[in-house]
């Protein structure tokens, strides 16, 4: 039986072994991906379902996402000196299952420090441009999130394109089970409210909800007349 597992004739069992035992073992999963084509097909989706959580992993992996961008987005990045022509074996964005906006923002900032230090794109708005670019790519790639941790810094805002894409790709939140809110700036009340309305329309499987901070955010917004209460019902 063991030989059948390793040869790939029992993929369900092998996938369960990798998922349940090596889910957070980056280096081990990377080694598994090099064993054979079959092991690679099983290991890569697990490696990329929560890529921003690996603290010791350099953020250079972000560049791999850009090969799946549209031509217009690639053109903008190329003008800034970003290589978007590298070929990849997988549509990595589609494998995303866990998204923490705080970690995403942190990794993007480090990636910019490494890749765009001499670029025209290197400015205060560059981080948020890249984050919006990636978030839109995740949505439109066919990814389905299981866990979402919302964190909005003072300057982070989602573009209108993000909300349009969410409306067109309802599968992105359809399997969401864990939702939490971290630090959210008072300058992003409207973005948070819009995103929560989208979540309310497209999620039916949430099992864990951390709404403690949300209560104070919405209370602040209502007291300052920034949100129409009828729009939240």
mmCIF file with all atom_site columns, N, CA and C in Angstrom, residues 99-102 147-151 178-183:
data_model
loop_
_atom_site.group_PDB
_atom_site.id
_atom_site.type_symbol
_atom_site.label_atom_id
_atom_site.label_alt_id
_atom_site.label_comp_id
_atom_site.label_asym_id
_atom_site.label_entity_id
_atom_site.label_seq_id
_atom_site.pdbx_PDB_ins_code
_atom_site.Cartn_x
_atom_site.Cartn_y
_atom_site.Cartn_z
_atom_site.occupancy
_atom_site.B_iso_or_equiv
_atom_site.pdbx_formal_charge
_atom_site.auth_seq_id
_atom_site.auth_comp_id
_atom_site.auth_asym_id
_atom_site.auth_atom_id
_atom_site.pdbx_PDB_model_num
ATOM 1  N N  . UNK A 1 99  ? -6.067  34.389 3.555  1.00 0.00 ? 99  UNK A N  1
ATOM 2  C CA . UNK A 1 99  ? -5.576  35.730 3.244  1.00 0.00 ? 99  UNK A CA 1
ATOM 3  C C  . UNK A 1 99  ? -5.670  36.615 4.476  1.00 0.00 ? 99  UNK A C  1
ATOM 4  N N  . UNK A 1 100 ? -4.520  37.086 4.904  1.00 0.00 ? 100 UNK A N  1
ATOM 5  C CA . UNK A 1 100 ? -4.410  38.016 6.022  1.00 0.00 ? 100 UNK A CA 1
ATOM 6  C C  . UNK A 1 100 ? -3.884  39.328 5.441  1.00 0.00 ? 100 UNK A C  1
ATOM 7  N N  . UNK A 1 101 ? -4.700  40.376 5.459  1.00 0.00 ? 101 UNK A N  1
ATOM 8  C CA . UNK A 1 101 ? -4.308  41.630 4.818  1.00 0.00 ? 101 UNK A CA 1
ATOM 9  C C  . UNK A 1 101 ? -3.102  42.280 5.486  1.00 0.00 ? 101 UNK A C  1
ATOM 10 N N  . UNK A 1 102 ? -2.936  42.054 6.791  1.00 0.00 ? 102 UNK A N  1
ATOM 11 C CA . UNK A 1 102 ? -1.759  42.593 7.474  1.00 0.00 ? 102 UNK A CA 1
ATOM 12 C C  . UNK A 1 102 ? -0.488  41.942 6.936  1.00 0.00 ? 102 UNK A C  1
ATOM 13 N N  . UNK A 1 147 ? -10.235 31.329 4.890  1.00 0.00 ? 147 UNK A N  1
ATOM 14 C CA . UNK A 1 147 ? -9.958  32.198 6.027  1.00 0.00 ? 147 UNK A CA 1
ATOM 15 C C  . UNK A 1 147 ? -9.600  33.597 5.534  1.00 0.00 ? 147 UNK A C  1
ATOM 16 N N  . UNK A 1 148 ? -10.211 34.604 6.151  1.00 0.00 ? 148 UNK A N  1
ATOM 17 C CA . UNK A 1 148 ? -9.941  35.995 5.780  1.00 0.00 ? 148 UNK A CA 1
ATOM 18 C C  . UNK A 1 148 ? -9.752  36.822 7.041  1.00 0.00 ? 148 UNK A C  1
ATOM 19 N N  . UNK A 1 149 ? -8.621  37.504 7.110  1.00 0.00 ? 149 UNK A N  1
ATOM 20 C CA . UNK A 1 149 ? -8.329  38.399 8.225  1.00 0.00 ? 149 UNK A CA 1
ATOM 21 C C  . UNK A 1 149 ? -8.216  39.808 7.662  1.00 0.00 ? 149 UNK A C  1
ATOM 22 N N  . UNK A 1 150 ? -9.181  40.647 7.998  1.00 0.00 ? 150 UNK A N  1
ATOM 23 C CA . UNK A 1 150 ? -9.223  42.004 7.460  1.00 0.00 ? 150 UNK A CA 1
ATOM 24 C C  . UNK A 1 150 ? -8.386  42.937 8.317  1.00 0.00 ? 150 UNK A C  1
ATOM 25 N N  . UNK A 1 151 ? -7.520  43.662 7.653  1.00 0.00 ? 151 UNK A N  1
ATOM 26 C CA . UNK A 1 151 ? -6.657  44.638 8.319  1.00 0.00 ? 151 UNK A CA 1
ATOM 27 C C  . UNK A 1 151 ? -6.482  45.800 7.358  1.00 0.00 ? 151 UNK A C  1
ATOM 28 N N  . UNK A 1 178 ? -13.793 31.259 8.189  1.00 0.00 ? 178 UNK A N  1
ATOM 29 C CA . UNK A 1 178 ? -13.196 32.006 9.299  1.00 0.00 ? 178 UNK A CA 1
ATOM 30 C C  . UNK A 1 178 ? -13.008 33.464 8.893  1.00 0.00 ? 178 UNK A C  1
ATOM 31 N N  . UNK A 1 179 ? -13.621 34.360 9.648  1.00 0.00 ? 179 UNK A N  1
ATOM 32 C CA . UNK A 1 179 ? -13.534 35.787 9.350  1.00 0.00 ? 179 UNK A CA 1
ATOM 33 C C  . UNK A 1 179 ? -13.175 36.545 10.615 1.00 0.00 ? 179 UNK A C  1
ATOM 34 N N  . UNK A 1 180 ? -12.160 37.379 10.524 1.00 0.00 ? 180 UNK A N  1
ATOM 35 C CA . UNK A 1 180 ? -11.771 38.194 11.674 1.00 0.00 ? 180 UNK A CA 1
ATOM 36 C C  . UNK A 1 180 ? -11.330 39.567 11.202 1.00 0.00 ? 180 UNK A C  1
ATOM 37 N N  . UNK A 1 181 ? -11.393 40.523 12.115 1.00 0.00 ? 181 UNK A N  1
ATOM 38 C CA . UNK A 1 181 ? -10.991 41.885 11.815 1.00 0.00 ? 181 UNK A CA 1
ATOM 39 C C  . UNK A 1 181 ? -9.920  42.322 12.785 1.00 0.00 ? 181 UNK A C  1
ATOM 40 N N  . UNK A 1 182 ? -8.816  42.804 12.229 1.00 0.00 ? 182 UNK A N  1
ATOM 41 C CA . UNK A 1 182 ? -7.735  43.306 13.057 1.00 0.00 ? 182 UNK A CA 1
ATOM 42 C C  . UNK A 1 182 ? -7.833  44.813 13.157 1.00 0.00 ? 182 UNK A C  1
ATOM 43 N N  . UNK A 1 183 ? -6.699  45.476 13.091 1.00 0.00 ? 183 UNK A N  1
ATOM 44 C CA . UNK A 1 183 ? -6.674  46.934 13.178 1.00 0.00 ? 183 UNK A CA 1
ATOM 45 C C  . UNK A 1 183 ? -7.246  47.527 11.897 1.00 0.00 ? 183 UNK A C  1
#
